[in-house]
PDB file of C-alpha atoms in Angstrom:
ATOM      1  CA  MET A   1     -97.306  -6.812-100.048  1.00 54.00           C
ATOM      2  CA  THR A   2     -98.098  -8.338 -96.733  1.00 57.00           C
ATOM      3  CA  LEU A   3     -98.453 -11.925 -95.700  1.00 52.00           C
ATOM      4  CA  GLY A   4    -102.102 -11.275 -94.790  1.00 52.00           C
ATOM      5  CA  SER A   5    -102.951 -10.045 -98.270  1.00 55.00           C
ATOM      6  CA  ILE A   6    -101.389 -13.136 -99.843  1.00 55.00           C
ATOM      7  CA  LEU A   7    -103.089 -15.717 -97.610  1.00 54.00           C
ATOM      8  CA  HIS A   8    -106.324 -13.763 -97.182  1.00 56.00           C
ATOM      9  CA  PHE A   9    -106.636 -14.263 -93.460  1.00 53.00           C
ATOM     10  CA  ARG A  10    -110.073 -13.755 -92.040  1.00 59.00           C
ATOM     11  CA  ARG A  11    -110.704 -12.793 -88.529  1.00 60.00           C
ATOM     12  CA  PRO A  12    -113.102 -15.106 -86.745  1.00 57.00           C
ATOM     13  CA  LYS A  13    -116.511 -13.610 -86.032  1.00 60.00           C
ATOM     14  CA  ARG A  14    -117.019 -12.673 -82.466  1.00 59.00           C
ATOM     15  CA  SER A  15    -120.046 -14.116 -80.785  1.00 55.00           C
ATOM     16  CA  ARG A  16    -122.106 -12.161 -78.371  1.00 58.00           C
ATOM     17  CA  GLY A  17    -122.088 -14.006 -75.102  1.00 53.00           C
ATOM     18  CA  ARG A  18    -121.130 -17.627 -74.707  1.00 57.00           C
ATOM     19  CA  GLY A  19    -122.122 -19.748 -77.638  1.00 53.00           C
ATOM     20  CA  ARG A  20    -125.225 -19.553 -79.710  1.00 55.00           C
ATOM     21  CA  ARG A  21    -128.254 -18.165 -77.967  1.00 55.00           C
ATOM     22  CA  ARG A  22    -131.125 -20.577 -78.035  1.00 61.00           C
ATOM     23  CA  GLY A  23    -134.844 -20.084 -77.666  1.00 64.00           C
ATOM     24  CA  TRP A  24    -136.938 -21.469 -74.855  1.00 70.00           C
ATOM     25  CA  ASN A  25    -136.655 -25.180 -74.267  1.00 79.00           C
ATOM     26  CA  TRP A  26    -140.417 -25.829 -74.538  1.00 75.00           C
ATOM     27  CA  PRO A  27    -140.319 -29.590 -73.894  1.00 76.00           C
ATOM     28  CA  ALA A  28    -138.445 -29.009 -70.632  1.00 71.00           C
ATOM     29  CA  ILE A  29    -140.857 -26.268 -69.574  1.00 72.00           C
ATOM     30  CA  ALA A  30    -143.877 -28.455 -70.387  1.00 66.00           C
ATOM     31  CA  ALA A  31    -142.345 -31.350 -68.442  1.00 67.00           C
ATOM     32  CA  ALA A  32    -141.737 -29.099 -65.421  1.00 64.00           C
ATOM     33  CA  ILE A  33    -145.337 -27.874 -65.484  1.00 68.00           C
ATOM     34  CA  LEU A  34    -146.695 -31.428 -65.740  1.00 65.00           C
ATOM     35  CA  LEU A  35    -144.440 -32.520 -62.884  1.00 60.00           C
ATOM     36  CA  ALA A  36    -145.691 -29.661 -60.705  1.00 58.00           C
ATOM     37  CA  ILE A  37    -149.327 -30.527 -61.424  1.00 61.00           C
ATOM     38  CA  TRP A  38    -148.700 -34.207 -60.754  1.00 56.00           C
ATOM     39  CA  ALA A  39    -146.984 -33.426 -57.443  1.00 55.00           C
ATOM     40  CA  ALA A  40    -149.815 -31.130 -56.399  1.00 55.00           C
ATOM     41  CA  GLN A  41    -152.378 -33.838 -57.077  1.00 51.00           C
ATOM     42  CA  ARG A  42    -150.394 -36.728 -55.654  1.00 51.00           C
ATOM     43  CA  PHE A  43    -149.124 -35.043 -52.527  1.00 48.00           C
ATOM     44  CA  GLY A  44    -151.911 -32.625 -51.748  1.00 47.00           C
ATOM     45  CA  LEU A  45    -154.213 -30.254 -53.557  1.00 48.00           C
ATOM     46  CA  GLY A  46    -155.548 -26.837 -52.821  1.00 51.00           C
ATOM     47  CA  ASP A  47    -154.147 -24.881 -49.944  1.00 54.00           C
ATOM     48  CA  GLY A  48    -152.632 -27.892 -48.175  1.00 64.00           C
ATOM     49  CA  THR A  49    -155.324 -28.217 -45.532  1.00 77.00           C
ATOM     50  CA  TRP A  50    -156.821 -31.569 -44.697  1.00 77.00           C
ATOM     51  CA  ASP A  51    -160.332 -31.741 -43.275  1.00 72.00           C
ATOM     52  CA  GLU A  52    -161.391 -34.702 -41.164  1.00 74.00           C
ATOM     53  CA  VAL A  53    -164.553 -36.453 -42.267  1.00 78.00           C
ATOM     54  CA  ALA A  54    -166.292 -38.798 -39.839  1.00 72.00           C
ATOM     55  CA  GLN A  55    -169.519 -40.050 -41.346  1.00 75.00           C
ATOM     56  CA  SER A  56    -170.902 -43.078 -43.085  1.00 75.00           C
ATOM     57  CA  PHE A  57    -170.632 -43.280 -46.889  1.00 81.00           C
ATOM     58  CA  PRO A  58    -173.097 -45.854 -48.246  1.00 82.00           C
ATOM     59  CA  VAL A  59    -173.450 -46.597 -51.935  1.00 84.00           C
ATOM     60  CA  CYS A  60    -175.633 -43.878 -53.501  1.00 84.00           C
ATOM     61  CA  ALA A  61    -179.255 -44.735 -54.150  1.00 75.00           C
ATOM     62  CA  GLU A  62    -181.316 -43.055 -56.850  1.00 57.00           C
ATOM     63  CA  GLN A  63    -181.685 -40.004 -54.610  1.00 56.00           C
ATOM     64  CA  TRP A  64    -179.726 -38.928 -51.573  1.00 59.00           C
ATOM     65  CA  ARG A  65    -179.927 -36.064 -49.161  1.00 58.00           C
ATOM     66  CA  ASP A  66    -177.140 -34.030 -47.533  1.00 62.00           C
ATOM     67  CA  ALA A  67    -175.297 -37.107 -46.327  1.00 77.00           C
ATOM     68  CA  GLY A  68    -172.360 -38.436 -48.299  1.00 87.00           C
ATOM     69  CA  CYS A  69    -172.443 -41.486 -50.506  1.00 91.00           C
ATOM     70  CA  VAL A  70    -170.266 -43.355 -52.981  1.00 93.00           C
ATOM     71  CA  ILE A  71    -171.212 -42.887 -56.658  1.00 93.00           C
ATOM     72  CA  ASP A  72    -168.585 -45.263 -58.059  1.00 93.00           C
ATOM     73  CA  GLY A  73    -165.122 -46.563 -57.205  1.00 93.00           C
ATOM     74  CA  ASP A  74    -163.440 -43.153 -57.493  1.00 95.00           C
ATOM     75  CA  THR A  75    -166.264 -40.610 -57.066  1.00 94.00           C
ATOM     76  CA  ILE A  76    -168.252 -39.594 -53.998  1.00 93.00           C
ATOM     77  CA  ALA A  77    -171.040 -37.130 -53.327  1.00 92.00           C
ATOM     78  CA  ILE A  78    -171.603 -34.913 -50.324  1.00 89.00           C
ATOM     79  CA  GLY A  79    -174.894 -33.127 -50.792  1.00 86.00           C
ATOM     80  CA  GLU A  80    -174.798 -31.486 -54.216  1.00 86.00           C
ATOM     81  CA  ARG A  81    -171.001 -31.703 -54.399  1.00 89.00           C
ATOM     82  CA  ARG A  82    -169.390 -34.347 -56.624  1.00 93.00           C
ATOM     83  CA  ILE A  83    -165.823 -35.248 -55.674  1.00 93.00           C
ATOM     84  CA  ARG A  84    -163.405 -37.176 -57.906  1.00 95.00           C
ATOM     85  CA  LEU A  85    -160.782 -38.904 -55.790  1.00 94.00           C
ATOM     86  CA  VAL A  86    -157.352 -38.496 -57.374  1.00 92.00           C
ATOM     87  CA  GLY A  87    -154.425 -40.865 -57.756  1.00 92.00           C
ATOM     88  CA  TYR A  88    -156.324 -43.789 -59.234  1.00 93.00           C
ATOM     89  CA  ASP A  89    -158.933 -44.773 -61.771  1.00 92.00           C
ATOM     90  CA  ALA A  90    -161.604 -47.334 -60.954  1.00 94.00           C
ATOM     91  CA  PRO A  91    -163.569 -49.291 -63.553  1.00 93.00           C
ATOM     92  CA  GLU A  92    -166.832 -47.795 -64.819  1.00 90.00           C
ATOM     93  CA  LEU A  93    -170.258 -49.090 -63.796  1.00 91.00           C
ATOM     94  CA  ASP A  94    -171.411 -48.753 -67.413  1.00 88.00           C
ATOM     95  CA  GLY A  95    -168.188 -50.299 -68.705  1.00 86.00           C
ATOM     96  CA  GLU A  96    -167.471 -51.979 -72.021  1.00 85.00           C
ATOM     97  CA  CYS A  97    -167.844 -55.566 -70.799  1.00 92.00           C
ATOM     98  CA  GLU A  98    -169.322 -57.601 -67.967  1.00 92.00           C
ATOM     99  CA  ALA A  99    -165.885 -58.001 -66.323  1.00 91.00           C
ATOM    100  CA  GLU A 100    -165.506 -54.205 -66.054  1.00 91.00           C
ATOM    101  CA  ARG A 101    -169.036 -53.726 -64.722  1.00 93.00           C
ATOM    102  CA  THR A 102    -168.473 -56.453 -62.087  1.00 94.00           C
ATOM    103  CA  ALA A 103    -165.128 -54.939 -61.053  1.00 94.00           C
ATOM    104  CA  ALA A 104    -166.783 -51.504 -60.858  1.00 94.00           C
ATOM    105  CA  ALA A 105    -169.455 -52.779 -58.468  1.00 94.00           C
ATOM    106  CA  ARG A 106    -166.752 -54.353 -56.260  1.00 95.00           C
ATOM    107  CA  ALA A 107    -164.702 -51.125 -56.327  1.00 95.00           C
ATOM    108  CA  ARG A 108    -167.741 -49.032 -55.357  1.00 95.00           C
ATOM    109  CA  THR A 109    -168.536 -51.369 -52.433  1.00 95.00           C
ATOM    110  CA  GLU A 110    -164.894 -51.412 -51.268  1.00 96.00           C
ATOM    111  CA  LEU A 111    -164.666 -47.606 -51.360  1.00 96.00           C
ATOM    112  CA  ALA A 112    -167.916 -47.311 -49.366  1.00 94.00           C
ATOM    113  CA  GLU A 113    -166.567 -49.719 -46.741  1.00 94.00           C
ATOM    114  CA  TRP A 114    -163.176 -47.959 -46.554  1.00 95.00           C
ATOM    115  CA  LEU A 115    -164.712 -44.500 -46.153  1.00 94.00           C
ATOM    116  CA  SER A 116    -167.298 -45.685 -43.605  1.00 91.00           C
ATOM    117  CA  SER A 117    -164.972 -47.747 -41.409  1.00 92.00           C
ATOM    118  CA  ARG A 118    -163.211 -44.840 -39.646  1.00 92.00           C
ATOM    119  CA  PRO A 119    -162.710 -41.087 -40.008  1.00 92.00           C
ATOM    120  CA  PHE A 120    -160.516 -40.008 -42.920  1.00 92.00           C
ATOM    121  CA  GLU A 121    -159.010 -36.778 -44.208  1.00 92.00           C
ATOM    122  CA  LEU A 122    -160.093 -34.956 -47.346  1.00 90.00           C
ATOM    123  CA  ASP A 123    -157.696 -32.513 -49.023  1.00 89.00           C
ATOM    124  CA  GLY A 124    -158.359 -29.592 -51.292  1.00 78.00           C
ATOM    125  CA  GLY A 125    -159.160 -26.599 -49.141  1.00 79.00           C
ATOM    126  CA  ALA A 126    -162.032 -24.214 -49.735  1.00 82.00           C
ATOM    127  CA  ASP A 127    -161.502 -23.889 -53.490  1.00 85.00           C
ATOM    128  CA  PRO A 128    -160.214 -27.202 -54.893  1.00 88.00           C
ATOM    129  CA  PRO A 129    -159.323 -27.725 -58.546  1.00 91.00           C
ATOM    130  CA  ARG A 130    -161.992 -29.274 -60.747  1.00 91.00           C
ATOM    131  CA  ASP A 131    -162.009 -31.696 -63.644  1.00 91.00           C
ATOM    132  CA  ARG A 132    -163.651 -31.117 -66.997  1.00 91.00           C
ATOM    133  CA  TYR A 133    -166.951 -32.442 -65.598  1.00 91.00           C
ATOM    134  CA  GLY A 134    -166.956 -29.892 -62.764  1.00 93.00           C
ATOM    135  CA  ARG A 135    -166.156 -32.431 -60.047  1.00 94.00           C
ATOM    136  CA  GLU A 136    -163.881 -31.357 -57.203  1.00 93.00           C
ATOM    137  CA  LEU A 137    -160.495 -33.084 -57.352  1.00 93.00           C
ATOM    138  CA  ARG A 138    -159.399 -34.210 -53.898  1.00 92.00           C
ATOM    139  CA  SER A 139    -157.080 -36.625 -52.168  1.00 92.00           C
ATOM    140  CA  VAL A 140    -158.338 -38.864 -49.372  1.00 93.00           C
ATOM    141  CA  ARG A 141    -156.131 -40.445 -46.738  1.00 93.00           C
ATOM    142  CA  ARG A 142    -156.291 -42.201 -43.398  1.00 92.00           C
ATOM    143  CA  ASP A 143    -153.325 -42.726 -41.083  1.00 91.00           C
ATOM    144  CA  GLY A 144    -151.038 -41.288 -43.766  1.00 87.00           C
ATOM    145  CA  ARG A 145    -152.137 -43.848 -46.387  1.00 91.00           C
ATOM    146  CA  ASP A 146    -153.941 -42.654 -49.477  1.00 93.00           C
ATOM    147  CA  VAL A 147    -157.159 -44.388 -50.546  1.00 95.00           C
ATOM    148  CA  ALA A 148    -155.614 -44.696 -54.023  1.00 94.00           C
ATOM    149  CA  ASP A 149    -152.923 -47.022 -52.636  1.00 94.00           C
ATOM    150  CA  HIS A 150    -155.599 -49.143 -50.952  1.00 95.00           C
ATOM    151  CA  MET A 151    -157.762 -49.468 -54.074  1.00 95.00           C
ATOM    152  CA  ILE A 152    -154.784 -50.257 -56.323  1.00 94.00           C
ATOM    153  CA  ALA A 153    -153.411 -52.834 -53.859  1.00 94.00           C
ATOM    154  CA  ARG A 154    -156.814 -54.576 -53.844  1.00 93.00           C
ATOM    155  CA  GLY A 155    -156.754 -54.775 -57.644  1.00 92.00           C
ATOM    156  CA  LEU A 156    -159.852 -52.588 -57.865  1.00 93.00           C
ATOM    157  CA  ALA A 157    -158.205 -49.642 -59.611  1.00 93.00           C
ATOM    158  CA  HIS A 158    -155.333 -48.635 -61.861  1.00 91.00           C
ATOM    159  CA  GLN A 159    -152.962 -45.825 -61.059  1.00 88.00           C
ATOM    160  CA  ASP A 160    -153.712 -42.705 -63.059  1.00 78.00           C
ATOM    161  CA  ARG A 161    -151.269 -41.755 -65.761  1.00 60.00           C
ATOM    162  CA  TRP A 162    -149.251 -38.781 -64.503  1.00 47.00           C
ATOM    163  CA  GLY A 163    -151.578 -38.613 -61.483  1.00 48.00           C
ATOM    164  CA  PHE A 164    -154.467 -37.231 -63.522  1.00 49.00           C
ATOM    165  CA  ALA A 165    -157.895 -38.625 -64.081  1.00 47.00           C
ATOM    166  CA  SER A 166    -157.144 -41.199 -66.720  1.00 45.00           C
ATOM    167  CA  ASP A 167    -159.777 -40.205 -69.225  1.00 48.00           C
ATOM    168  CA  TRP A 168    -156.697 -39.180 -71.224  1.00 44.00           C
ATOM    169  CA  GLY A 169    -155.857 -42.795 -71.839  1.00 49.00           C
ATOM    170  CA  GLU A 170    -157.984 -45.281 -69.958  1.00 56.00           C
ATOM    171  CA  GLN A 171    -156.736 -48.776 -69.320  1.00 67.00           C
ATOM    172  CA  SER A 172    -159.032 -51.607 -70.274  1.00 76.00           C
ATOM    173  CA  TRP A 173    -160.686 -53.810 -67.662  1.00 83.00           C
ATOM    174  CA  CYS A 174    -161.990 -56.242 -70.279  1.00 85.00           C
TER     175      CYS A 174
END
């Protein structure tokens, strides 16, 4: 009889590799993807080129031609193109209450004045990303300062959540 047969020693199981192998860490991967999208929108979209725009941007009338105009506090038109400016969310002209509609009119006027005052740069390249409404998503800056910072500082916009258009969780203006 041996000591091992009396005490019934068991050999520990050997593991393959170091520790238990785990599956993909999906929350971390999703967070990394969201961070990359946010950074692309906040710090430049498309192919990284910035095009200078030097023209007047009045508030859009019922009809407009090839010239640019401001649709609302965060959307402009250039000809048939509709461009959603990223980094902020302005109140809606057809908002829930009179306070939101008034703020939206002020935001639209402020954006028109900002865009018309001096040349600015528009990012996005030849094939910019688009939102679910088909609008081009672009950043706008002048002298290294983003229009989003200007509109937020004036109290005419909220910062987007995660840098996306905030139709995922709009903040109330009422």
